[in-house]
Amino acid sequence: MSSEVSARRDAKKLVRSPSGLRMVPEHRAFGSPFGLEEPQWVPDKECRRCMQCDAKFDFLTRKHHCRRCGKCFCDRCCSQKVPLRRMCFVDPVRQCAECALVSLKEAEFYDKQLKVLLSGATFLVTFGNSEKPETMTCRLSNNQRYLFLDGDSHYEIEIVHISTVQILTEGFPPGGNARATGMFLQYTVPGTEGVTQLKLTVVEDVTVGRRQAVAWLVAMHKAAKLLYESRDQ
């Protein structure tokens, strides 16, 4: 990939919406697949009471819109300002209690797991029914749209075309969880029929590398959950 194309994919711009400042991709086609669109606000004329506690709006009880769901609430039910990275807001924005809880949980993905995915990890990669794995570094692209696999060859898988993500495990250590050994992916390739399979296997002979690889698998599994939620929006 040329540096010019890469820069175009990663370019961003600052825009102002009714909900606040947002740092969005300069080209909409290169937006993050984990992103959520801003909701349509419930019109003020349809908001006579808080949609949580049923308090009547008046001069003293003001109405507020949750930036995540777009519903109307009183200040008591919509007082939290929480980061909403999936909508690209620069600053924390007002959200109802239910949405704030979800956004706080998602913040862990952006603050921790996303960094792991961008850093990448090394795996033995097996494509389709091939019997010979290839050692490759797997990482998420900066714009979060592609999974890059680099070894003797280079592959790019568009995240939105991944249909199945399954962590492979083995054994149940005493007092612990199953041991992650790899991941099974299924994805479609535009212009072709059927589903392509990909298997990532953790390299066992490097302790530090193994920890990084397992962390990457966990982060990728979390990313898949967010991706499916975005599709169902």
PDB file of C-alpha atoms in Angstrom:
ATOM      1  CA  MET A   1       0.000   0.000   0.000  1.00  0.00           C
ATOM      2  CA  SER A   2       1.401   3.410  -0.938  1.00  0.00           C
ATOM      3  CA  SER A   3       1.941   6.015   1.775  1.00  0.00           C
ATOM      4  CA  GLU A   4      -0.413   8.352  -0.130  1.00  0.00           C
ATOM      5  CA  VAL A   5      -3.270   5.841  -0.031  1.00  0.00           C
ATOM      6  CA  SER A   6      -2.565   5.071   3.624  1.00  0.00           C
ATOM      7  CA  ALA A   7      -2.634   8.763   4.541  1.00  0.00           C
ATOM      8  CA  ARG A   8      -5.917   9.194   2.679  1.00  0.00           C
ATOM      9  CA  ARG A   9      -7.431   6.313   4.611  1.00  0.00           C
ATOM     10  CA  ASP A  10      -6.355   7.786   7.956  1.00  0.00           C
ATOM     11  CA  ALA A  11      -7.164  11.478   7.295  1.00  0.00           C
ATOM     12  CA  LYS A  12      -9.634  13.074   9.738  1.00  0.00           C
ATOM     13  CA  LYS A  13     -11.482  16.350  10.149  1.00  0.00           C
ATOM     14  CA  LEU A  14     -13.164  18.192  13.018  1.00  0.00           C
ATOM     15  CA  VAL A  15     -16.919  18.780  12.670  1.00  0.00           C
ATOM     16  CA  ARG A  16     -19.534  20.276  14.962  1.00  0.00           C
ATOM     17  CA  SER A  17     -22.868  18.548  15.478  1.00  0.00           C
ATOM     18  CA  PRO A  18     -25.784  19.509  17.787  1.00  0.00           C
ATOM     19  CA  SER A  19     -24.288  17.088  20.327  1.00  0.00           C
ATOM     20  CA  GLY A  20     -20.713  18.394  20.297  1.00  0.00           C
ATOM     21  CA  LEU A  21     -17.384  18.345  18.451  1.00  0.00           C
ATOM     22  CA  ARG A  22     -16.521  15.154  16.568  1.00  0.00           C
ATOM     23  CA  MET A  23     -13.259  14.014  14.964  1.00  0.00           C
ATOM     24  CA  VAL A  24     -14.484  12.037  11.966  1.00  0.00           C
ATOM     25  CA  PRO A  25     -12.800  10.466   8.912  1.00  0.00           C
ATOM     26  CA  GLU A  26     -12.287  12.943   6.094  1.00  0.00           C
ATOM     27  CA  HIS A  27     -13.699  10.346   3.736  1.00  0.00           C
ATOM     28  CA  ARG A  28     -16.823   8.619   5.035  1.00  0.00           C
ATOM     29  CA  ALA A  29     -15.900   5.400   3.213  1.00  0.00           C
ATOM     30  CA  PHE A  30     -12.907   5.034   5.540  1.00  0.00           C
ATOM     31  CA  GLY A  31     -14.866   5.324   8.795  1.00  0.00           C
ATOM     32  CA  SER A  32     -14.338   2.803  11.582  1.00  0.00           C
ATOM     33  CA  PRO A  33     -16.600  -0.267  11.312  1.00  0.00           C
ATOM     34  CA  PHE A  34     -17.039  -0.065  15.091  1.00  0.00           C
ATOM     35  CA  GLY A  35     -18.579   3.395  14.852  1.00  0.00           C
ATOM     36  CA  LEU A  36     -22.176   4.331  15.576  1.00  0.00           C
ATOM     37  CA  GLU A  37     -24.196   7.014  13.838  1.00  0.00           C
ATOM     38  CA  GLU A  38     -25.597   9.852  15.910  1.00  0.00           C
ATOM     39  CA  PRO A  39     -29.254   9.140  16.765  1.00  0.00           C
ATOM     40  CA  GLN A  40     -32.182  11.291  15.718  1.00  0.00           C
ATOM     41  CA  TRP A  41     -33.302  13.242  18.763  1.00  0.00           C
ATOM     42  CA  VAL A  42     -36.877  12.789  19.917  1.00  0.00           C
ATOM     43  CA  PRO A  43     -38.516  16.131  18.897  1.00  0.00           C
ATOM     44  CA  ASP A  44     -39.008  18.618  21.743  1.00  0.00           C
ATOM     45  CA  LYS A  45     -42.723  18.867  21.015  1.00  0.00           C
ATOM     46  CA  GLU A  46     -43.073  15.160  21.703  1.00  0.00           C
ATOM     47  CA  CYS A  47     -41.175  15.403  25.010  1.00  0.00           C
ATOM     48  CA  ARG A  48     -43.573  16.502  27.721  1.00  0.00           C
ATOM     49  CA  ARG A  49     -42.148  14.254  30.432  1.00  0.00           C
ATOM     50  CA  CYS A  50     -38.878  12.562  31.300  1.00  0.00           C
ATOM     51  CA  MET A  51     -38.712   9.222  29.508  1.00  0.00           C
ATOM     52  CA  GLN A  52     -37.144   7.635  32.610  1.00  0.00           C
ATOM     53  CA  CYS A  53     -38.849   9.003  35.762  1.00  0.00           C
ATOM     54  CA  ASP A  54     -41.886  10.639  34.094  1.00  0.00           C
ATOM     55  CA  ALA A  55     -41.161  14.041  35.667  1.00  0.00           C
ATOM     56  CA  LYS A  56     -43.007  16.838  33.851  1.00  0.00           C
ATOM     57  CA  PHE A  57     -40.807  19.363  32.071  1.00  0.00           C
ATOM     58  CA  ASP A  58     -41.299  23.013  33.021  1.00  0.00           C
ATOM     59  CA  PHE A  59     -39.252  26.134  33.681  1.00  0.00           C
ATOM     60  CA  LEU A  60     -37.415  24.486  36.588  1.00  0.00           C
ATOM     61  CA  THR A  61     -37.239  20.930  35.242  1.00  0.00           C
ATOM     62  CA  ARG A  62     -35.375  21.242  31.965  1.00  0.00           C
ATOM     63  CA  LYS A  63     -35.180  18.558  29.301  1.00  0.00           C
ATOM     64  CA  HIS A  64     -31.969  17.047  27.986  1.00  0.00           C
ATOM     65  CA  HIS A  65     -31.305  14.652  25.120  1.00  0.00           C
ATOM     66  CA  CYS A  66     -29.061  11.647  25.603  1.00  0.00           C
ATOM     67  CA  ARG A  67     -26.368  11.844  22.904  1.00  0.00           C
ATOM     68  CA  ARG A  68     -26.328   8.064  22.479  1.00  0.00           C
ATOM     69  CA  CYS A  69     -30.028   7.113  22.291  1.00  0.00           C
ATOM     70  CA  GLY A  70     -31.597  10.504  21.472  1.00  0.00           C
ATOM     71  CA  LYS A  71     -34.349  10.227  24.095  1.00  0.00           C
ATOM     72  CA  CYS A  72     -35.509  13.034  26.432  1.00  0.00           C
ATOM     73  CA  PHE A  73     -34.688  13.061  30.132  1.00  0.00           C
ATOM     74  CA  CYS A  74     -34.633  15.394  33.089  1.00  0.00           C
ATOM     75  CA  ASP A  75     -31.292  16.521  34.494  1.00  0.00           C
ATOM     76  CA  ARG A  76     -31.375  13.935  37.286  1.00  0.00           C
ATOM     77  CA  CYS A  77     -31.800  11.069  34.798  1.00  0.00           C
ATOM     78  CA  CYS A  78     -29.312  12.426  32.243  1.00  0.00           C
ATOM     79  CA  SER A  79     -26.585  14.174  34.208  1.00  0.00           C
ATOM     80  CA  GLN A  80     -23.532  12.056  33.385  1.00  0.00           C
ATOM     81  CA  LYS A  81     -21.005  13.206  30.813  1.00  0.00           C
ATOM     82  CA  VAL A  82     -19.175  10.163  29.533  1.00  0.00           C
ATOM     83  CA  PRO A  83     -16.769   9.572  26.602  1.00  0.00           C
ATOM     84  CA  LEU A  84     -18.555   8.246  23.519  1.00  0.00           C
ATOM     85  CA  ARG A  85     -15.701   7.137  21.287  1.00  0.00           C
ATOM     86  CA  ARG A  86     -17.902   5.100  18.949  1.00  0.00           C
ATOM     87  CA  MET A  87     -19.480   8.339  17.734  1.00  0.00           C
ATOM     88  CA  CYS A  88     -16.089  10.097  17.552  1.00  0.00           C
ATOM     89  CA  PHE A  89     -16.895  12.801  20.117  1.00  0.00           C
ATOM     90  CA  VAL A  90     -13.844  14.768  21.199  1.00  0.00           C
ATOM     91  CA  ASP A  91     -15.133  15.455  24.718  1.00  0.00           C
ATOM     92  CA  PRO A  92     -17.403  13.494  27.098  1.00  0.00           C
ATOM     93  CA  VAL A  93     -21.076  14.037  26.268  1.00  0.00           C
ATOM     94  CA  ARG A  94     -24.338  13.928  28.211  1.00  0.00           C
ATOM     95  CA  GLN A  95     -25.900  10.472  28.397  1.00  0.00           C
ATOM     96  CA  CYS A  96     -28.717   8.783  30.282  1.00  0.00           C
ATOM     97  CA  ALA A  97     -27.758   6.312  33.017  1.00  0.00           C
ATOM     98  CA  GLU A  98     -28.322   3.224  30.854  1.00  0.00           C
ATOM     99  CA  CYS A  99     -26.317   4.519  27.900  1.00  0.00           C
ATOM    100  CA  ALA A 100     -23.550   5.883  30.142  1.00  0.00           C
ATOM    101  CA  LEU A 101     -23.008   2.409  31.584  1.00  0.00           C
ATOM    102  CA  VAL A 102     -22.642   0.907  28.103  1.00  0.00           C
ATOM    103  CA  SER A 103     -20.288   3.673  26.966  1.00  0.00           C
ATOM    104  CA  LEU A 104     -18.063   3.244  30.026  1.00  0.00           C
ATOM    105  CA  LYS A 105     -17.724  -0.472  29.274  1.00  0.00           C
ATOM    106  CA  GLU A 106     -16.834   0.322  25.656  1.00  0.00           C
ATOM    107  CA  ALA A 107     -14.213   2.824  26.814  1.00  0.00           C
ATOM    108  CA  GLU A 108     -12.125  -0.100  28.053  1.00  0.00           C
ATOM    109  CA  PHE A 109     -11.978  -1.452  24.502  1.00  0.00           C
ATOM    110  CA  TYR A 110     -10.756   1.884  23.114  1.00  0.00           C
ATOM    111  CA  ASP A 111      -8.317   2.518  25.970  1.00  0.00           C
ATOM    112  CA  LYS A 112      -6.858  -0.993  26.166  1.00  0.00           C
ATOM    113  CA  GLN A 113      -7.870  -3.623  23.604  1.00  0.00           C
ATOM    114  CA  LEU A 114      -7.761  -1.322  20.585  1.00  0.00           C
ATOM    115  CA  LYS A 115      -4.137  -0.434  21.358  1.00  0.00           C
ATOM    116  CA  VAL A 116      -3.311  -4.153  21.506  1.00  0.00           C
ATOM    117  CA  LEU A 117      -4.933  -4.746  18.092  1.00  0.00           C
ATOM    118  CA  LEU A 118      -3.055  -1.825  16.541  1.00  0.00           C
ATOM    119  CA  SER A 119       0.275  -3.038  17.973  1.00  0.00           C
ATOM    120  CA  GLY A 120      -0.206  -6.494  16.484  1.00  0.00           C
ATOM    121  CA  ALA A 121       1.057  -9.965  17.408  1.00  0.00           C
ATOM    122  CA  THR A 122       2.778 -12.890  15.717  1.00  0.00           C
ATOM    123  CA  PHE A 123       0.925 -16.096  14.801  1.00  0.00           C
ATOM    124  CA  LEU A 124       1.200 -19.158  12.642  1.00  0.00           C
ATOM    125  CA  VAL A 125      -1.406 -18.433   9.950  1.00  0.00           C
ATOM    126  CA  THR A 126      -3.156 -21.132   7.929  1.00  0.00           C
ATOM    127  CA  PHE A 127      -5.333 -20.127   4.967  1.00  0.00           C
ATOM    128  CA  GLY A 128      -8.249 -22.348   3.947  1.00  0.00           C
ATOM    129  CA  ASN A 129      -7.347 -26.033   3.709  1.00  0.00           C
ATOM    130  CA  SER A 130      -3.616 -25.418   3.414  1.00  0.00           C
ATOM    131  CA  GLU A 131      -1.494 -27.730   5.547  1.00  0.00           C
ATOM    132  CA  LYS A 132       1.476 -25.370   5.737  1.00  0.00           C
ATOM    133  CA  PRO A 133       1.154 -22.408   8.145  1.00  0.00           C
ATOM    134  CA  GLU A 134       3.081 -19.184   7.630  1.00  0.00           C
ATOM    135  CA  THR A 135       4.537 -17.036  10.400  1.00  0.00           C
ATOM    136  CA  MET A 136       2.875 -13.635  10.137  1.00  0.00           C
ATOM    137  CA  THR A 137       2.299 -10.482  12.127  1.00  0.00           C
ATOM    138  CA  CYS A 138      -1.399  -9.646  12.443  1.00  0.00           C
ATOM    139  CA  ARG A 139      -2.547  -6.139  13.294  1.00  0.00           C
ATOM    140  CA  LEU A 140      -5.479  -3.808  12.854  1.00  0.00           C
ATOM    141  CA  SER A 141      -5.036  -0.866  10.467  1.00  0.00           C
ATOM    142  CA  ASN A 142      -4.934   2.644  11.932  1.00  0.00           C
ATOM    143  CA  ASN A 143      -8.411   3.425  10.592  1.00  0.00           C
ATOM    144  CA  GLN A 144      -9.658   0.145  12.099  1.00  0.00           C
ATOM    145  CA  ARG A 145     -11.093  -1.053   8.775  1.00  0.00           C
ATOM    146  CA  TYR A 146      -8.585  -3.743   7.831  1.00  0.00           C
ATOM    147  CA  LEU A 147      -6.807  -6.698   9.332  1.00  0.00           C
ATOM    148  CA  PHE A 148      -3.238  -6.708   8.002  1.00  0.00           C
ATOM    149  CA  LEU A 149      -1.257  -9.950   7.840  1.00  0.00           C
ATOM    150  CA  ASP A 150       2.430  -9.586   7.030  1.00  0.00           C
ATOM    151  CA  GLY A 151       5.031 -12.306   6.491  1.00  0.00           C
ATOM    152  CA  ASP A 152       6.631 -13.455   3.266  1.00  0.00           C
ATOM    153  CA  SER A 153       3.432 -12.115   1.689  1.00  0.00           C
ATOM    154  CA  HIS A 154       0.902  -9.408   2.593  1.00  0.00           C
ATOM    155  CA  TYR A 155      -2.852  -9.816   3.025  1.00  0.00           C
ATOM    156  CA  GLU A 156      -5.614  -7.362   3.872  1.00  0.00           C
ATOM    157  CA  ILE A 157      -8.993  -8.488   5.179  1.00  0.00           C
ATOM    158  CA  GLU A 158     -11.726  -5.883   5.491  1.00  0.00           C
ATOM    159  CA  ILE A 159     -13.172  -6.126   8.994  1.00  0.00           C
ATOM    160  CA  VAL A 160     -16.785  -5.713   7.870  1.00  0.00           C
ATOM    161  CA  HIS A 161     -16.473  -8.870   5.769  1.00  0.00           C
ATOM    162  CA  ILE A 162     -15.563 -11.057   8.747  1.00  0.00           C
ATOM    163  CA  SER A 163     -18.556 -13.238   9.604  1.00  0.00           C
ATOM    164  CA  THR A 164     -17.172 -15.602  12.274  1.00  0.00           C
ATOM    165  CA  VAL A 165     -14.647 -15.093  15.075  1.00  0.00           C
ATOM    166  CA  GLN A 166     -13.986 -18.011  17.416  1.00  0.00           C
ATOM    167  CA  ILE A 167     -11.228 -18.325  20.005  1.00  0.00           C
ATOM    168  CA  LEU A 168      -9.654 -21.799  20.059  1.00  0.00           C
ATOM    169  CA  THR A 169      -8.803 -23.217  23.486  1.00  0.00           C
ATOM    170  CA  GLU A 170      -7.471 -26.336  25.105  1.00  0.00           C
ATOM    171  CA  GLY A 171      -7.436 -27.789  28.623  1.00  0.00           C
ATOM    172  CA  PHE A 172      -8.815 -26.507  31.896  1.00  0.00           C
ATOM    173  CA  PRO A 173      -5.991 -25.719  34.340  1.00  0.00           C
ATOM    174  CA  PRO A 174      -6.873 -26.254  38.051  1.00  0.00           C
ATOM    175  CA  GLY A 175      -8.563 -23.122  39.330  1.00  0.00           C
ATOM    176  CA  GLY A 176      -8.214 -21.368  35.972  1.00  0.00           C
ATOM    177  CA  ASN A 177      -9.808 -20.905  32.575  1.00  0.00           C
ATOM    178  CA  ALA A 178      -9.258 -22.699  29.301  1.00  0.00           C
ATOM    179  CA  ARG A 179      -5.948 -21.916  27.628  1.00  0.00           C
ATOM    180  CA  ALA A 180      -6.225 -19.867  24.423  1.00  0.00           C
ATOM    181  CA  THR A 181      -4.301 -21.437  21.539  1.00  0.00           C
ATOM    182  CA  GLY A 182      -5.545 -19.520  18.525  1.00  0.00           C
ATOM    183  CA  MET A 183      -8.494 -18.162  16.585  1.00  0.00           C
ATOM    184  CA  PHE A 184     -10.696 -19.290  13.718  1.00  0.00           C
ATOM    185  CA  LEU A 185     -11.974 -16.639  11.286  1.00  0.00           C
ATOM    186  CA  GLN A 186     -14.383 -16.796   8.388  1.00  0.00           C
ATOM    187  CA  TYR A 187     -14.742 -13.943   5.922  1.00  0.00           C
ATOM    188  CA  THR A 188     -15.961 -13.142   2.449  1.00  0.00           C
ATOM    189  CA  VAL A 189     -13.875 -11.694  -0.362  1.00  0.00           C
ATOM    190  CA  PRO A 190     -15.695  -9.133  -2.551  1.00  0.00           C
ATOM    191  CA  GLY A 191     -16.214 -10.454  -6.070  1.00  0.00           C
ATOM    192  CA  THR A 192     -15.937 -14.103  -5.076  1.00  0.00           C
ATOM    193  CA  GLU A 193     -18.426 -16.701  -3.933  1.00  0.00           C
ATOM    194  CA  GLY A 194     -18.371 -18.646  -0.708  1.00  0.00           C
ATOM    195  CA  VAL A 195     -16.554 -18.086   2.573  1.00  0.00           C
ATOM    196  CA  THR A 196     -12.793 -18.072   3.157  1.00  0.00           C
ATOM    197  CA  GLN A 197     -11.331 -19.613   6.311  1.00  0.00           C
ATOM    198  CA  LEU A 198      -8.337 -18.477   8.291  1.00  0.00           C
ATOM    199  CA  LYS A 199      -6.722 -19.981  11.379  1.00  0.00           C
ATOM    200  CA  LEU A 200      -4.352 -18.147  13.719  1.00  0.00           C
ATOM    201  CA  THR A 201      -2.238 -20.308  16.017  1.00  0.00           C
ATOM    202  CA  VAL A 202      -0.245 -18.933  18.947  1.00  0.00           C
ATOM    203  CA  VAL A 203       3.506 -19.513  18.670  1.00  0.00           C
ATOM    204  CA  GLU A 204       4.334 -21.529  21.793  1.00  0.00           C
ATOM    205  CA  ASP A 205       8.109 -21.173  22.028  1.00  0.00           C
ATOM    206  CA  VAL A 206       8.288 -17.472  22.960  1.00  0.00           C
ATOM    207  CA  THR A 207       6.831 -16.553  26.372  1.00  0.00           C
ATOM    208  CA  VAL A 208       6.578 -12.805  25.841  1.00  0.00           C
ATOM    209  CA  GLY A 209       5.247 -13.276  22.324  1.00  0.00           C
ATOM    210  CA  ARG A 210       2.667 -15.740  23.577  1.00  0.00           C
ATOM    211  CA  ARG A 211       1.295 -13.299  26.161  1.00  0.00           C
ATOM    212  CA  GLN A 212       1.018 -10.614  23.509  1.00  0.00           C
ATOM    213  CA  ALA A 213      -0.681 -13.028  21.097  1.00  0.00           C
ATOM    214  CA  VAL A 214      -3.246 -14.152  23.689  1.00  0.00           C
ATOM    215  CA  ALA A 215      -4.005 -10.524  24.569  1.00  0.00           C
ATOM    216  CA  TRP A 216      -4.483  -9.842  20.846  1.00  0.00           C
ATOM    217  CA  LEU A 217      -6.936 -12.757  20.531  1.00  0.00           C
ATOM    218  CA  VAL A 218      -9.006 -11.497  23.461  1.00  0.00           C
ATOM    219  CA  ALA A 219      -9.049  -7.984  22.004  1.00  0.00           C
ATOM    220  CA  MET A 220     -10.099  -9.283  18.584  1.00  0.00           C
ATOM    221  CA  HIS A 221     -12.959 -11.228  20.155  1.00  0.00           C
ATOM    222  CA  LYS A 222     -14.174  -8.047  21.869  1.00  0.00           C
ATOM    223  CA  ALA A 223     -13.846  -6.137  18.587  1.00  0.00           C
ATOM    224  CA  ALA A 224     -16.048  -8.728  16.868  1.00  0.00           C
ATOM    225  CA  LYS A 225     -18.809  -8.142  19.437  1.00  0.00           C
ATOM    226  CA  LEU A 226     -18.732  -4.384  18.807  1.00  0.00           C
ATOM    227  CA  LEU A 227     -18.757  -5.013  15.063  1.00  0.00           C
ATOM    228  CA  TYR A 228     -21.903  -7.136  15.283  1.00  0.00           C
ATOM    229  CA  GLU A 229     -23.579  -4.452  17.433  1.00  0.00           C
ATOM    230  CA  SER A 230     -22.757  -1.808  14.787  1.00  0.00           C
ATOM    231  CA  ARG A 231     -24.333  -3.974  12.082  1.00  0.00           C
ATOM    232  CA  ASP A 232     -27.519  -4.338  14.132  1.00  0.00           C
ATOM    233  CA  GLN A 233     -27.846  -0.575  14.787  1.00  0.00           C
TER     234      GLN A 233
END
